């Protein structure tokens, strides 16, 4: 993202104002009557799971399905050394900024990318990683680069797409070149291809090339050419696809409308333009032609950025904070420029280029005309006011639009220090009840009679239509909505629960229940500036609502459940799953109290629960999901071992596991006094085993492994890997941890293991959790875990 978006040759570009005016309190006006119609049998399309993405992580990163490693810094990123260049954002500084908290690992190749992708793997998120295409990357971390040191010079390394010789996992940082295909090979070697569950799915062809001459003049001082950008895109895409054919290519990451239109007045655009309406058409057509020649698709996703130019109260709605009341009102209306042909925003785009709005249908029309099958992504966007209710409403509206109009990928860019309302908008779709419950995966038709004051989006989870989700937004600043909601379809909905947030605070909470539904029609009042998620359940009209307020409290090998009583319920059924969203198995039926203790569980395993109410007329729908992870007793001496899998496949020729040792005690613990044991079965094949430590925060050279046969064998184990640490590993401070230790072992004949029956293996643990089936010894004494029996 560029802090300043230059708009060449366009009069009336927005002036950014820094003054922030508070929203004055206003008396509520008379309610607005709104008719909302829903049809679960119409407009049924899958909602891409990757529209709920971000560029900067929030604490609840698990609520985000996609993550992008991009922005101005990535144009000058050197994967071999993790140096990068800030360009005009900060003194053209070359440094280790992208390493963040991982400075100690900054010398390891690809550390910035691997640190990023490890989080994605742990959370099951799509990773979109930016590759370099402007020609040069930072050669050092020595600070500002002067104009006289512009590339080519010793301050830079040349970017080469195809190495043309064997790859290495330990590239030479002093050979003068950085190879893009070698980086992809490095990542595929570590994580698997894009076709696997742990591989990097997508690669972006650099960042905002139309602005390189202003954001990165030390790298690419001349304005990028229209043909040049296509040529660079084709060459880099070919290099990536040659290494990982399953990888998805995103491009050209255009910063905003004038880049879509004329590539920021590219010098050769008048000569190249021909009959194309705008640069987007040209780029798509040229990439299609190149793909036909190459015999493979070279552009999977058209990638653009969208920072609205809309104004209100004399101020652009983004880059200027919350703004005054008129700014805020413009903000909540601005998402309409994504889809609504009847809306005309106050902007230079609408004044001079109104035929190109609304923007999503215009972009999709270009795709259909020039490169059918290409997906659409908005990989940077913000509607401003991120810590204000106006920003929360606009963000919730945008997410609904992305799902309804078929975007493949979208990732929010944080512009302001307080983005809590934006985060609440994501939770409205991804975790509305605090227990991981989500908006449905299938969009269905929903319309409102008043698109200025309200928005509505509807979805279902599956073909049964038994659970209907409605996002209803009141965009009015002073009027409540009296919404009359009418549903058509094959199900009769009998009850509902309402969750949401409003102008009083960012916290999501249950706002009410809906019980008076007659003929699939009900009325509900929505206060001003409020975002609601209504969850409707189908069932017998004589059954009361499903249980609400379900809580799950973890204990030692147990989870204690509680819920609010349901009027008229004779009993309750408790159901459990080990995967969010089910399928659920009934673990207790006929429960007559509103509490249940589920015992005999496995510590460290996450369990998901729903509860239904049983009435004389039948069983209710399931409650919202509750989640808990039981844990064992505190470790002896304050030491504990955390574990996660690095390869969730139980049937291949390598065992890959990662460990972290925590010290909750009051004294430092020397690493060379500790030994880890991981228990497994050798299965058929060679009895000779080999060990590697691929990476460790304490240094792989300080980690060693040996194998011990168990006689007699135990359940799930006839051998164990014992990991030891050298003096160079140092100590774990009180309250500290060892950091990640990546371990891998294989048989000398490379025959397969069957890890599914191994004592220490658990393929569901994709993020670090305390794991008692890996034991820890201090000076020979067991201090953590349980040995197999």
PDB file of N, CA and C in Angstrom, residues 392-429:
ATOM      1  N   UNK A 392     -17.252   0.353  10.712  1.00  0.00           N
ATOM      2  CA  UNK A 392     -17.728  -1.004  10.965  1.00  0.00           C
ATOM      3  C   UNK A 392     -18.879  -1.382  10.053  1.00  0.00           C
ATOM      4  N   UNK A 393     -19.831  -0.453   9.874  1.00  0.00           N
ATOM      5  CA  UNK A 393     -20.965  -0.715   8.990  1.00  0.00           C
ATOM      6  C   UNK A 393     -20.486  -0.875   7.546  1.00  0.00           C
ATOM      7  N   UNK A 394     -19.599   0.026   7.098  1.00  0.00           N
ATOM      8  CA  UNK A 394     -19.092  -0.058   5.724  1.00  0.00           C
ATOM      9  C   UNK A 394     -18.344  -1.368   5.489  1.00  0.00           C
ATOM     10  N   UNK A 395     -17.546  -1.795   6.475  1.00  0.00           N
ATOM     11  CA  UNK A 395     -16.801  -3.043   6.323  1.00  0.00           C
ATOM     12  C   UNK A 395     -17.745  -4.239   6.263  1.00  0.00           C
ATOM     13  N   UNK A 396     -18.748  -4.271   7.131  1.00  0.00           N
ATOM     14  CA  UNK A 396     -19.721  -5.365   7.103  1.00  0.00           C
ATOM     15  C   UNK A 396     -20.451  -5.400   5.763  1.00  0.00           C
ATOM     16  N   UNK A 397     -20.763  -4.213   5.229  1.00  0.00           N
ATOM     17  CA  UNK A 397     -21.415  -4.132   3.928  1.00  0.00           C
ATOM     18  C   UNK A 397     -20.506  -4.680   2.833  1.00  0.00           C
ATOM     19  N   UNK A 398     -19.242  -4.296   2.857  1.00  0.00           N
ATOM     20  CA  UNK A 398     -18.292  -4.753   1.836  1.00  0.00           C
ATOM     21  C   UNK A 398     -18.154  -6.275   1.847  1.00  0.00           C
ATOM     22  N   UNK A 399     -18.065  -6.881   3.024  1.00  0.00           N
ATOM     23  CA  UNK A 399     -17.931  -8.334   3.102  1.00  0.00           C
ATOM     24  C   UNK A 399     -19.148  -9.028   2.511  1.00  0.00           C
ATOM     25  N   UNK A 400     -20.330  -8.483   2.781  1.00  0.00           N
ATOM     26  CA  UNK A 400     -21.530  -9.052   2.175  1.00  0.00           C
ATOM     27  C   UNK A 400     -21.517  -8.937   0.657  1.00  0.00           C
ATOM     28  N   UNK A 401     -21.077  -7.780   0.160  1.00  0.00           N
ATOM     29  CA  UNK A 401     -20.993  -7.553  -1.285  1.00  0.00           C
ATOM     30  C   UNK A 401     -19.988  -8.505  -1.925  1.00  0.00           C
ATOM     31  N   UNK A 402     -18.828  -8.684  -1.293  1.00  0.00           N
ATOM     32  CA  UNK A 402     -17.813  -9.589  -1.835  1.00  0.00           C
ATOM     33  C   UNK A 402     -18.388 -10.997  -2.018  1.00  0.00           C
ATOM     34  N   UNK A 403     -19.147 -11.463  -1.033  1.00  0.00           N
ATOM     35  CA  UNK A 403     -19.740 -12.796  -1.131  1.00  0.00           C
ATOM     36  C   UNK A 403     -20.833 -12.870  -2.168  1.00  0.00           C
ATOM     37  N   UNK A 404     -21.693 -11.855  -2.220  1.00  0.00           N
ATOM     38  CA  UNK A 404     -22.840 -11.864  -3.137  1.00  0.00           C
ATOM     39  C   UNK A 404     -22.400 -11.758  -4.588  1.00  0.00           C
ATOM     40  N   UNK A 405     -21.368 -10.962  -4.858  1.00  0.00           N
ATOM     41  CA  UNK A 405     -20.969 -10.700  -6.237  1.00  0.00           C
ATOM     42  C   UNK A 405     -19.740 -11.485  -6.679  1.00  0.00           C
ATOM     43  N   UNK A 406     -19.382 -12.513  -5.927  1.00  0.00           N
ATOM     44  CA  UNK A 406     -18.470 -13.525  -6.428  1.00  0.00           C
ATOM     45  C   UNK A 406     -16.998 -13.199  -6.438  1.00  0.00           C
ATOM     46  N   UNK A 407     -16.520 -12.344  -5.514  1.00  0.00           N
ATOM     47  CA  UNK A 407     -15.072 -12.184  -5.407  1.00  0.00           C
ATOM     48  C   UNK A 407     -14.448 -13.490  -4.937  1.00  0.00           C
ATOM     49  N   UNK A 408     -13.227 -13.737  -5.404  1.00  0.00           N
ATOM     50  CA  UNK A 408     -12.505 -14.944  -4.986  1.00  0.00           C
ATOM     51  C   UNK A 408     -11.678 -14.708  -3.730  1.00  0.00           C
ATOM     52  N   UNK A 409     -11.106 -13.498  -3.621  1.00  0.00           N
ATOM     53  CA  UNK A 409     -10.159 -13.217  -2.536  1.00  0.00           C
ATOM     54  C   UNK A 409     -10.276 -11.730  -2.217  1.00  0.00           C
ATOM     55  N   UNK A 410     -10.209 -11.392  -0.930  1.00  0.00           N
ATOM     56  CA  UNK A 410     -10.168  -9.987  -0.515  1.00  0.00           C
ATOM     57  C   UNK A 410      -9.391  -9.900   0.785  1.00  0.00           C
ATOM     58  N   UNK A 411      -8.556  -8.864   0.905  1.00  0.00           N
ATOM     59  CA  UNK A 411      -7.765  -8.702   2.130  1.00  0.00           C
ATOM     60  C   UNK A 411      -7.718  -7.225   2.523  1.00  0.00           C
ATOM     61  N   UNK A 412      -8.227  -6.954   3.701  1.00  0.00           N
ATOM     62  CA  UNK A 412      -8.296  -5.609   4.262  1.00  0.00           C
ATOM     63  C   UNK A 412      -6.897  -5.084   4.582  1.00  0.00           C
ATOM     64  N   UNK A 413      -6.697  -3.768   4.350  1.00  0.00           N
ATOM     65  CA  UNK A 413      -5.436  -3.124   4.738  1.00  0.00           C
ATOM     66  C   UNK A 413      -5.717  -2.125   5.858  1.00  0.00           C
ATOM     67  N   UNK A 414      -5.049  -2.304   6.966  1.00  0.00           N
ATOM     68  CA  UNK A 414      -5.242  -1.454   8.138  1.00  0.00           C
ATOM     69  C   UNK A 414      -4.543  -0.113   7.943  1.00  0.00           C
ATOM     70  N   UNK A 415      -5.323   0.983   8.020  1.00  0.00           N
ATOM     71  CA  UNK A 415      -4.781   2.321   7.849  1.00  0.00           C
ATOM     72  C   UNK A 415      -4.679   3.093   9.153  1.00  0.00           C
ATOM     73  N   UNK A 416      -5.435   2.698  10.163  1.00  0.00           N
ATOM     74  CA  UNK A 416      -5.554   3.492  11.378  1.00  0.00           C
ATOM     75  C   UNK A 416      -5.154   2.658  12.599  1.00  0.00           C
ATOM     76  N   UNK A 417      -4.728   3.340  13.652  1.00  0.00           N
ATOM     77  CA  UNK A 417      -4.260   2.629  14.843  1.00  0.00           C
ATOM     78  C   UNK A 417      -5.389   1.870  15.533  1.00  0.00           C
ATOM     79  N   UNK A 418      -6.614   2.393  15.443  1.00  0.00           N
ATOM     80  CA  UNK A 418      -7.768   1.735  16.029  1.00  0.00           C
ATOM     81  C   UNK A 418      -8.631   1.187  14.899  1.00  0.00           C
ATOM     82  N   UNK A 419      -8.655  -0.132  14.759  1.00  0.00           N
ATOM     83  CA  UNK A 419      -9.479  -0.779  13.726  1.00  0.00           C
ATOM     84  C   UNK A 419     -10.466  -1.751  14.357  1.00  0.00           C
ATOM     85  N   UNK A 420     -10.877  -1.471  15.590  1.00  0.00           N
ATOM     86  CA  UNK A 420     -11.716  -2.414  16.327  1.00  0.00           C
ATOM     87  C   UNK A 420     -13.076  -2.630  15.674  1.00  0.00           C
ATOM     88  N   UNK A 421     -13.661  -1.590  15.084  1.00  0.00           N
ATOM     89  CA  UNK A 421     -14.961  -1.777  14.451  1.00  0.00           C
ATOM     90  C   UNK A 421     -14.837  -2.634  13.187  1.00  0.00           C
ATOM     91  N   UNK A 422     -13.741  -2.478  12.461  1.00  0.00           N
ATOM     92  CA  UNK A 422     -13.506  -3.344  11.308  1.00  0.00           C
ATOM     93  C   UNK A 422     -13.404  -4.795  11.766  1.00  0.00           C
ATOM     94  N   UNK A 423     -12.672  -5.026  12.836  1.00  0.00           N
ATOM     95  CA  UNK A 423     -12.538  -6.378  13.370  1.00  0.00           C
ATOM     96  C   UNK A 423     -13.898  -6.947  13.755  1.00  0.00           C
ATOM     97  N   UNK A 424     -14.768  -6.120  14.327  1.00  0.00           N
ATOM     98  CA  UNK A 424     -16.110  -6.574  14.692  1.00  0.00           C
ATOM     99  C   UNK A 424     -16.913  -6.981  13.462  1.00  0.00           C
ATOM    100  N   UNK A 425     -16.704  -6.264  12.352  1.00  0.00           N
ATOM    101  CA  UNK A 425     -17.409  -6.619  11.123  1.00  0.00           C
ATOM    102  C   UNK A 425     -17.007  -8.011  10.644  1.00  0.00           C
ATOM    103  N   UNK A 426     -15.725  -8.330  10.742  1.00  0.00           N
ATOM    104  CA  UNK A 426     -15.290  -9.676  10.377  1.00  0.00           C
ATOM    105  C   UNK A 426     -15.894 -10.713  11.322  1.00  0.00           C
ATOM    106  N   UNK A 427     -15.904 -10.412  12.619  1.00  0.00           N
ATOM    107  CA  UNK A 427     -16.498 -11.343  13.581  1.00  0.00           C
ATOM    108  C   UNK A 427     -17.980 -11.574  13.308  1.00  0.00           C
ATOM    109  N   UNK A 428     -18.662 -10.536  12.807  1.00  0.00           N
ATOM    110  CA  UNK A 428     -20.086 -10.673  12.499  1.00  0.00           C
ATOM    111  C   UNK A 428     -20.316 -11.831  11.527  1.00  0.00           C
ATOM    112  N   UNK A 429     -19.360 -12.056  10.619  1.00  0.00           N
ATOM    113  CA  UNK A 429     -19.461 -13.149   9.655  1.00  0.00           C
ATOM    114  C   UNK A 429     -18.747 -14.414  10.118  1.00  0.00           C
TER     115      UNK A 429
END
